[in-house]
Amino acid sequence: MNTVDTIAAVATAPGGAINIVRISGDDALQAACNVWHGKKTLCRENARMMLYGLIGDPGEPALAVYMPRPHSYTGEDVVELHCHGGAVAVRRTMEAVLKNRCVRSAEPGEFTMRAFVNGKIDLAQAEAVSDIINASSDATYNLAVRQLEGKLSSSVNAIREILLLLAADCESRLDFPDEELDFDNAALLLERLNQAQAALQELIKSAHAGAVLRQGVRISLAGKPNAGKSSLLNALLGIDRAIVSNIPGTTRDTLAEQAVLRQIPVEITDTAGLRESDDEIEALGIARARQAMLQAQVVFYLLDASAEDLEAEVAEFQLNRTSNIQQLIVVWNKTDLSAGRTLPDIPEVDTVKISAKTGENLDGLLDCFEKLIWQDQGNGADTPAAVNARHLALLQAAECALEPAAQEIIDGNWELAAANLRLALVETGRIVGETVEPDLLNEIFSRFCIGK
C-alpha cells in the first residue's frame, strides 16, 4: 500500500438504506467537487457540515461532508458522499468518483492503515477497529472499544517507559564510567525491572480472555441416542433449531450453530447419538460425532437421568470418554422424569443436573460452563485489556529478553543489561507499532474489509 494516492471506497455494507462513499487524500476535495454539486460549495468554510446536493446526470440527491486534515479519520482530507441505498446508486456514485484520474479504489483496510501511518491511532488501536467489526458479543465489542480507546496501548507504553529509563541508566554508566555521577543503586533498578516484568506477566495472562472473547469456544453436545442433545441445543439457542423426537437416532449428522452464552461467543455442535450401528449413514454420523468431541474445547456429555440402569449410563460414558477431550461437563438430563432419584457420582468430573425440556437448572449448567472457561481468572469478559495472539508472542519474547537482565544488573554487566532491555523495548514496540515491518502492516490490514 502507498499513502500518496487519493483513494475511494464504499464504506457501508450492501443492502442498507444509505450508502457512503469515502474519499481520502490530497485530491479528495477536488474529486468530490467534480462529482457532487449543491447550493453550498464543499470547502473549508463549510467543513464538517452535511450539505445537500446532486450527483451525476440527471442528478441523484445526495449528502456530502468535507473533513479537512488533520482532523479526520485518516488524518488526510476526507470527503464522504451519502447516497441512496441499493446496488445501482452506490455503483454509479463510485464510478463517477473513479472517473477522476487522481483517484483509485482503496485496498482492504487502507483507510485505517493511513490513520496509523498519520499518527491518528497506534497499531494495537488499528487492530481494535477490525475487532469491533467482527465482534460477536457485547463483551467482545466492549473489549475492542477499550482497546480502541487505548487501554492496551497505555499498559504497553507504561512498561516501555520503565524499560526505556532502565536502558538509559545502564547505557549512561557505559558512557561515563569514570565520572562520579549519582547513579541509582542496583536494588532500585531491580525493583523497577520487577515492576515491568509483573506488568508483562499480567498482560500475558490476559491472552486467555482475549482468545475466548475474540475466537469463541467450540462446544460439542455428546451422548447416546435420545439423551436429549437436540433438546439442549434448542434450549441454549432459545429456538427450535434441531428436530426433537422420541425415536432414537433422529440426529444423523453434526449441526453447528452460533450463540452467546454468558457473554462468551460459542459454536454449539449437536451430534449423532453414540452407539454401535450397522446403518452406514448413521455410522458416518457417529464417526463425525466422535471427531466433533475431539475438536471441541468443551464437551457437554448428556446422560439420561430417567434411564432404568443408571450405572450402565455411567459405564457407557466412561467407555466413550477420551483423554483428548479438553474440557468436560457431564449433564444428567431429564430430571423432570426422575424426581427423587439418586444419581450416581462421577469422580473428578463437573456434573450438572438439568431438564432441557423444562429449562430446569440451565443456569446451573451455564454457571459451570462459565467457571470452567474462566477458571481462577475471574470474569474474563470484564477484563480491561486482553492481548491477541500477535501481542502474546511479542510479550513472551520481551519477557525472555528480560529474564537475564536482572542478573546482569546485579553483576554490573551494564552493556549486556542494556542490550537485553533494548531487545525487550523492540518487541513491545511492535505491539503499538513503534517498530514495525511493512510486511506485517500488509498482513494486518489485508484482513480488513474494503472501505475501512
Coordinates of C-alpha atoms in Angstrom, one line a residue:
M1 CA 0.0 0.0 0.0
N2 CA 1.1 3.6 -0.6
T3 CA -0.1 6.7 1.1
V4 CA 0.3 9.1 -1.8
D5 CA -2.7 8.4 -4.0
T6 CA -6.1 9.6 -3.3
I7 CA -8.3 6.6 -2.6
A8 CA -12.1 5.9 -2.6
A9 CA -14.3 3.0 -1.5
V10 CA -17.8 2.2 -0.3
A11 CA -17.7 2.4 3.5
T12 CA -21.0 0.8 4.2
A13 CA -22.3 -2.8 3.9
P14 CA -24.6 -3.6 1.0
G15 CA -28.3 -3.7 1.4
G16 CA -28.8 -0.7 3.7
A17 CA -31.0 2.4 3.2
I18 CA -28.0 4.7 2.8
N19 CA -24.6 4.1 1.2
I20 CA -21.5 6.1 2.0
V21 CA -18.6 6.5 -0.5
R22 CA -15.5 7.7 1.3
I23 CA -12.6 9.6 -0.4
S24 CA -9.3 10.3 1.3
G25 CA -6.1 12.0 0.1
D26 CA -4.7 15.3 -1.2
D27 CA -7.2 15.4 -4.1
A28 CA -10.3 14.3 -2.2
L29 CA -12.0 17.7 -2.1
Q30 CA -11.4 18.3 -5.8
A31 CA -12.6 14.8 -6.8
A32 CA -15.8 15.2 -4.8
C33 CA -16.5 18.7 -6.2
N34 CA -16.2 17.2 -9.7
V35 CA -18.9 14.7 -8.8
W36 CA -21.2 16.4 -6.3
H37 CA -22.9 19.8 -6.7
G38 CA -25.0 21.8 -4.3
K39 CA -26.2 25.2 -3.4
K40 CA -23.3 25.4 -0.9
T41 CA -19.8 24.5 -2.0
L42 CA -17.7 21.9 -0.3
C43 CA -14.8 23.9 1.2
R44 CA -13.1 24.7 4.4
E45 CA -15.7 27.3 5.3
N46 CA -18.4 24.6 5.2
A47 CA -16.2 21.9 6.8
R48 CA -18.0 19.3 8.8
M49 CA -21.4 20.5 7.6
M50 CA -23.7 17.9 6.0
L51 CA -24.6 19.6 2.7
Y52 CA -27.5 18.6 0.3
G53 CA -26.8 18.4 -3.4
L54 CA -26.9 16.2 -6.5
I55 CA -24.6 13.5 -8.0
G56 CA -24.4 12.9 -11.8
D57 CA -26.9 13.4 -14.5
P58 CA -29.9 13.6 -14.3
G59 CA -28.9 14.1 -10.7
E60 CA -29.3 11.8 -7.7
P61 CA -30.0 13.6 -4.4
A62 CA -27.0 13.0 -2.0
L63 CA -25.4 14.5 1.1
A64 CA -21.8 15.4 1.3
V65 CA -19.4 16.3 4.1
Y66 CA -15.8 17.5 4.0
M67 CA -13.4 16.8 6.8
P68 CA -10.1 18.7 6.3
R69 CA -6.8 17.3 7.5
P70 CA -5.6 16.6 10.1
H71 CA -8.9 16.2 12.0
S72 CA -10.3 13.3 10.1
Y73 CA -10.2 9.5 10.5
T74 CA -7.2 9.1 8.2
G75 CA -5.5 12.3 9.1
E76 CA -5.9 13.4 5.4
D77 CA -8.5 15.4 3.6
V78 CA -11.7 13.2 3.6
V79 CA -15.0 13.6 1.8
E80 CA -18.0 11.4 2.4
L81 CA -20.8 11.2 -0.1
H82 CA -24.1 9.8 1.3
C83 CA -26.2 8.4 -1.5
H84 CA -29.3 6.2 -1.6
G85 CA -29.0 2.5 -0.7
G86 CA -29.1 -0.3 -3.2
A87 CA -26.6 -1.6 -5.6
V88 CA -27.2 0.8 -8.5
A89 CA -26.9 4.2 -6.7
V90 CA -23.7 3.3 -5.0
R91 CA -22.2 1.8 -8.1
R92 CA -23.0 4.9 -10.1
T93 CA -21.5 7.1 -7.4
M94 CA -18.3 5.1 -7.2
E95 CA -18.0 5.1 -11.0
A96 CA -18.3 8.9 -11.0
V97 CA -15.7 9.3 -8.3
L98 CA -13.2 6.9 -10.0
K99 CA -13.5 8.8 -13.3
N100 CA -11.2 11.3 -11.6
R101 CA -7.8 10.3 -12.8
C102 CA -6.3 11.2 -9.4
V103 CA -8.4 8.7 -7.5
R104 CA -8.1 4.9 -7.3
S105 CA -10.0 2.2 -5.5
A106 CA -8.9 1.7 -1.9
E107 CA -7.4 -1.6 -0.8
P108 CA -8.7 -3.6 2.2
G109 CA -8.0 -1.7 5.4
E110 CA -6.3 1.2 3.6
F111 CA -8.2 4.0 5.4
T112 CA -7.3 2.6 8.8
M113 CA -3.7 2.0 7.7
R114 CA -3.4 5.7 6.8
A115 CA -4.8 6.6 10.2
F116 CA -2.0 4.6 11.7
V117 CA 0.7 6.0 9.4
N118 CA -0.5 9.5 10.1
G119 CA -0.4 9.0 13.9
K120 CA -4.2 9.1 14.5
I121 CA -4.0 5.7 16.1
D122 CA -1.3 3.1 17.0
L123 CA -1.2 -0.4 15.7
A124 CA -3.0 -2.0 18.6
Q125 CA -5.8 0.5 18.2
A126 CA -5.9 -0.2 14.5
E127 CA -6.4 -3.9 15.2
A128 CA -9.2 -3.0 17.6
V129 CA -11.1 -1.5 14.6
S130 CA -11.2 -4.9 13.0
D131 CA -12.2 -6.5 16.3
I132 CA -15.2 -4.1 16.6
I133 CA -16.4 -5.0 13.1
N134 CA -16.0 -8.7 13.9
A135 CA -17.4 -8.7 17.4
S136 CA -20.0 -11.4 18.0
S137 CA -20.9 -10.5 21.6
D138 CA -21.3 -7.4 23.8
A139 CA -18.2 -8.5 25.8
T140 CA -16.1 -8.8 22.6
Y141 CA -17.3 -5.5 21.4
N142 CA -16.6 -3.8 24.7
L143 CA -13.1 -5.3 24.8
A144 CA -12.5 -3.9 21.3
V145 CA -13.8 -0.5 22.3
R146 CA -11.5 -0.4 25.3
Q147 CA -8.5 -1.3 23.1
L148 CA -9.5 1.4 20.6
E149 CA -9.6 3.9 23.4
G150 CA -6.0 2.9 24.2
K151 CA -6.3 0.7 27.3
L152 CA -3.9 -1.9 26.0
S153 CA -1.6 0.7 24.4
S154 CA -1.4 2.5 27.8
S155 CA -0.4 -0.7 29.6
V156 CA 2.3 -1.5 27.0
N157 CA 3.6 2.1 26.9
A158 CA 3.8 2.1 30.7
I159 CA 6.1 -0.9 30.5
R160 CA 8.1 0.6 27.8
E161 CA 8.6 3.8 29.8
I162 CA 10.1 1.8 32.6
L163 CA 12.4 -0.2 30.3
L164 CA 13.5 2.9 28.5
L165 CA 14.6 4.6 31.8
L166 CA 16.4 1.4 32.8
A167 CA 18.2 1.1 29.5
A168 CA 19.2 4.8 29.6
D169 CA 20.6 4.3 33.1
C170 CA 22.6 1.3 32.1
E171 CA 23.9 3.0 29.0
S172 CA 24.9 6.1 30.8
R173 CA 27.2 4.1 33.1
L174 CA 28.9 2.9 29.9
D175 CA 29.2 6.4 28.5
F176 CA 30.6 7.9 31.8
P177 CA 32.5 5.1 33.5
D178 CA 35.0 7.3 35.3
E179 CA 32.6 10.1 36.3
E180 CA 31.4 10.4 39.9
L181 CA 27.7 10.6 38.9
D182 CA 24.9 9.8 41.4
F183 CA 23.5 6.7 39.7
D184 CA 20.6 4.8 41.3
N185 CA 21.8 1.7 43.2
A186 CA 21.2 -1.8 41.7
A187 CA 18.4 -2.6 44.2
L188 CA 16.3 0.3 42.9
L189 CA 16.9 -0.8 39.3
L190 CA 15.9 -4.3 40.1
E191 CA 12.7 -3.0 41.8
R192 CA 11.8 -1.2 38.6
L193 CA 12.7 -4.2 36.5
N194 CA 10.4 -6.4 38.6
Q195 CA 7.6 -3.9 38.2
A196 CA 7.9 -4.1 34.4
Q197 CA 8.1 -7.9 34.5
A198 CA 5.0 -8.1 36.7
A199 CA 3.1 -5.9 34.3
L200 CA 4.2 -8.0 31.3
Q201 CA 3.0 -11.2 33.1
E202 CA -0.4 -9.6 33.7
L203 CA -0.8 -8.8 30.0
I204 CA 0.4 -12.4 29.1
K205 CA -2.2 -13.8 31.4
S206 CA -4.9 -11.8 29.6
A207 CA -4.3 -13.7 26.4
H208 CA -6.7 -16.4 27.6
A209 CA -9.6 -13.9 27.9
G210 CA -8.6 -12.4 24.5
A211 CA -8.7 -15.8 22.8
V212 CA -12.1 -16.7 24.3
L213 CA -13.7 -13.4 23.5
R214 CA -12.3 -13.0 20.0
Q215 CA -12.3 -16.6 18.8
G216 CA -15.1 -18.0 20.9
V217 CA -15.4 -21.5 22.3
R218 CA -16.4 -24.7 20.5
I219 CA -19.0 -26.8 22.4
S220 CA -19.9 -30.3 21.4
L221 CA -23.1 -32.0 22.7
A222 CA -22.4 -35.7 23.0
G223 CA -24.1 -38.8 24.4
K224 CA -26.1 -41.8 23.5
P225 CA -29.3 -41.6 21.3
N226 CA -32.3 -39.9 23.0
A227 CA -30.2 -38.4 25.8
G228 CA -31.7 -35.0 24.9
K229 CA -28.8 -33.4 22.9
S230 CA -31.1 -31.7 20.4
S231 CA -33.4 -30.6 23.1
L232 CA -30.5 -29.0 24.9
L233 CA -29.3 -27.3 21.7
N234 CA -32.7 -25.8 21.2
A235 CA -32.9 -24.7 24.9
L236 CA -29.4 -23.0 24.7
L237 CA -30.3 -21.2 21.4
G238 CA -33.8 -20.3 22.6
I239 CA -35.3 -21.5 19.3
D240 CA -36.4 -24.9 17.9
R241 CA -33.3 -25.4 15.6
A242 CA -32.9 -29.1 15.8
I243 CA -35.6 -31.8 15.3
V244 CA -36.5 -33.5 18.6
S245 CA -38.1 -37.0 18.5
N246 CA -38.5 -39.9 20.8
I247 CA -37.2 -42.1 18.0
P248 CA -33.5 -42.9 18.8
G249 CA -31.0 -41.8 16.1
T250 CA -33.0 -38.8 14.8
T251 CA -29.8 -36.7 14.5
R252 CA -27.6 -38.4 12.0
D253 CA -25.1 -35.6 11.2
T254 CA -23.5 -32.7 13.1
L255 CA -25.4 -29.5 13.3
A256 CA -23.5 -26.4 14.4
E257 CA -25.0 -23.1 15.5
Q258 CA -23.5 -19.8 16.8
A259 CA -24.7 -18.3 20.1
V260 CA -23.5 -16.2 23.0
L261 CA -23.6 -17.9 26.5
R262 CA -22.7 -15.7 29.5
Q263 CA -21.1 -13.1 27.2
I264 CA -18.9 -15.8 25.6
P265 CA -19.3 -16.4 21.9
V266 CA -19.8 -20.1 21.2
E267 CA -20.3 -22.6 18.4
I268 CA -22.5 -25.4 19.7
T269 CA -22.5 -28.6 17.7
D270 CA -25.3 -31.2 18.1
T271 CA -24.1 -34.7 17.2
A272 CA -25.4 -38.1 16.4
G273 CA -26.0 -40.4 19.4
L274 CA -23.0 -42.6 20.3
R275 CA -23.8 -46.3 19.8
E276 CA -22.9 -49.3 17.6
S277 CA -24.8 -49.2 14.4
D278 CA -25.0 -51.3 11.2
D279 CA -26.6 -48.4 9.4
E280 CA -24.0 -47.0 7.1
I281 CA -25.3 -43.4 7.2
E282 CA -25.8 -43.4 11.0
A283 CA -22.2 -44.9 11.4
L284 CA -20.8 -42.0 9.4
G285 CA -22.7 -39.6 11.7
I286 CA -21.4 -41.3 14.8
A287 CA -17.8 -41.0 13.4
R288 CA -18.4 -37.3 12.9
A289 CA -19.8 -37.0 16.4
R290 CA -16.6 -38.5 17.8
Q291 CA -14.5 -36.2 15.7
A292 CA -16.5 -33.2 16.9
M293 CA -15.8 -34.3 20.5
L294 CA -12.1 -34.2 19.8
Q295 CA -12.2 -30.8 18.1
A296 CA -14.4 -29.2 20.8
Q297 CA -12.9 -27.1 23.6
V298 CA -15.8 -28.1 25.9
V299 CA -17.9 -31.2 25.7
F300 CA -21.4 -31.4 27.3
Y301 CA -21.8 -35.2 27.7
L302 CA -25.5 -35.9 28.3
L303 CA -26.7 -38.8 30.5
D304 CA -30.3 -39.9 30.8
A305 CA -31.4 -39.4 34.4
S306 CA -34.7 -41.3 33.7
A307 CA -32.9 -44.5 32.4
E308 CA -33.7 -47.8 34.1
D309 CA -30.0 -48.6 34.7
L310 CA -28.1 -45.5 35.8
E311 CA -24.9 -47.4 36.4
A312 CA -25.0 -48.5 32.7
E313 CA -25.3 -44.8 31.7
V314 CA -22.1 -44.0 33.6
A315 CA -20.3 -47.1 32.2
E316 CA -21.2 -46.1 28.7
F317 CA -19.9 -42.6 29.4
Q318 CA -16.6 -43.9 30.7
L319 CA -16.4 -46.1 27.5
N320 CA -16.8 -43.1 25.2
R321 CA -14.7 -40.8 27.3
T322 CA -11.3 -40.0 25.9
S323 CA -8.3 -38.2 27.4
N324 CA -8.1 -36.0 24.2
I325 CA -11.2 -34.0 25.3
Q326 CA -10.0 -30.6 26.5
Q327 CA -12.8 -29.8 29.0
L328 CA -15.8 -31.9 30.0
I329 CA -19.1 -31.4 31.8
V330 CA -21.4 -34.3 32.5
V331 CA -25.0 -33.3 32.2
W332 CA -27.7 -35.5 33.8
N333 CA -30.7 -34.6 31.6
K334 CA -34.4 -35.4 32.0
T335 CA -34.6 -34.6 35.7
D336 CA -38.3 -33.8 35.1
L337 CA -38.8 -37.5 34.6
S338 CA -36.6 -38.6 37.5
A339 CA -37.7 -36.6 40.5
G340 CA -36.4 -38.1 43.8
R341 CA -33.9 -40.4 42.2
T342 CA -30.3 -40.6 43.5
L343 CA -27.9 -40.2 40.6
P344 CA -24.5 -41.9 40.7
D345 CA -21.4 -39.8 41.4
I346 CA -18.8 -39.5 38.7
P347 CA -15.5 -38.7 40.4
E348 CA -13.3 -35.8 39.2
V349 CA -15.8 -34.6 36.6
D350 CA -18.0 -31.5 36.8
T351 CA -21.6 -32.7 36.9
V352 CA -24.8 -30.8 36.5
K353 CA -28.5 -32.0 36.7
I354 CA -30.9 -30.3 34.2
S355 CA -34.1 -30.7 32.3
A356 CA -33.6 -29.5 28.7
K357 CA -37.3 -29.9 28.1
T358 CA -38.5 -27.7 31.0
G359 CA -35.4 -25.5 31.3
E360 CA -34.8 -26.6 34.9
N361 CA -31.3 -25.6 36.1
L362 CA -30.0 -24.4 32.7
D363 CA -28.5 -21.5 34.7
G364 CA -26.6 -24.1 36.8
L365 CA -25.1 -25.6 33.6
L366 CA -24.1 -22.1 32.3
D367 CA -22.6 -21.3 35.7
C368 CA -20.5 -24.5 35.4
F369 CA -19.5 -23.7 31.9
E370 CA -18.6 -20.1 32.7
K371 CA -16.4 -21.3 35.7
L372 CA -14.7 -23.9 33.5
I373 CA -13.8 -21.3 30.9
W374 CA -12.5 -18.5 33.2
Q375 CA -11.2 -20.9 35.8
D376 CA -9.4 -18.8 38.5
Q377 CA -9.2 -15.6 36.4
G378 CA -12.5 -14.1 37.5
N379 CA -14.9 -13.0 34.8
G380 CA -12.7 -12.5 31.8
A381 CA -15.5 -10.7 30.0
D382 CA -14.8 -7.7 32.2
T383 CA -11.0 -7.6 31.6
P384 CA -9.8 -4.0 30.9
A385 CA -7.3 -5.2 28.2
A386 CA -6.7 -8.6 26.6
V387 CA -3.9 -9.3 24.1
N388 CA -4.3 -11.3 20.9
A389 CA -2.0 -14.0 19.5
R390 CA 0.3 -11.4 17.9
H391 CA 0.7 -9.4 21.1
L392 CA 1.2 -12.6 23.1
A393 CA 4.2 -13.7 21.0
L394 CA 5.8 -10.3 21.3
L395 CA 5.2 -10.1 25.1
Q396 CA 6.7 -13.5 25.6
A397 CA 9.7 -12.6 23.6
A398 CA 10.1 -9.4 25.7
E399 CA 9.8 -11.5 28.9
C400 CA 12.5 -13.8 27.7
A401 CA 14.8 -10.9 26.9
L402 CA 14.3 -9.5 30.4
E403 CA 15.0 -12.8 32.3
P404 CA 18.8 -12.4 32.1
A405 CA 18.7 -8.6 32.6
A406 CA 18.3 -8.9 36.4
Q407 CA 21.5 -10.9 36.9
E408 CA 23.4 -8.6 34.5
I409 CA 22.4 -5.7 36.7
I410 CA 23.4 -7.5 39.9
D411 CA 26.8 -8.4 38.3
G412 CA 27.3 -4.9 36.9
N413 CA 27.4 -6.0 33.3
W414 CA 25.8 -2.8 32.1
E415 CA 26.4 -3.4 28.4
L416 CA 24.6 -6.8 28.5
A417 CA 21.8 -5.5 30.7
A418 CA 21.2 -2.6 28.3
A419 CA 21.2 -4.9 25.3
N420 CA 18.5 -7.1 26.9
L421 CA 16.4 -4.1 27.9
R422 CA 16.7 -2.7 24.3
L423 CA 15.6 -6.0 22.9
A424 CA 12.5 -6.0 25.1
L425 CA 11.8 -2.4 24.0
V426 CA 11.9 -3.5 20.4
E427 CA 9.5 -6.4 21.0
T428 CA 7.0 -4.4 23.0
G429 CA 7.3 -1.5 20.5
R430 CA 6.0 -3.9 17.8
I431 CA 2.7 -4.2 19.6
V432 CA 1.9 -0.5 19.3
G433 CA 3.7 0.0 16.0
E434 CA 6.8 1.9 17.3
T435 CA 8.9 -0.7 15.4
V436 CA 7.1 -2.5 12.6
E437 CA 7.9 -4.1 9.2
P438 CA 5.9 -3.3 6.0
D439 CA 5.0 -7.0 5.5
L440 CA 3.4 -7.1 9.0
L441 CA 1.3 -4.0 8.1
N442 CA 0.1 -5.6 4.9
E443 CA -0.8 -8.8 6.8
I444 CA -2.8 -7.0 9.4
F445 CA -4.7 -4.5 7.2
S446 CA -5.4 -7.0 4.5
R447 CA -7.8 -8.7 6.9
F448 CA -9.9 -5.6 7.0
C449 CA -12.9 -5.1 4.7
I450 CA -12.6 -2.6 1.8
G451 CA -13.8 0.8 2.9
K452 CA -12.5 0.6 6.5

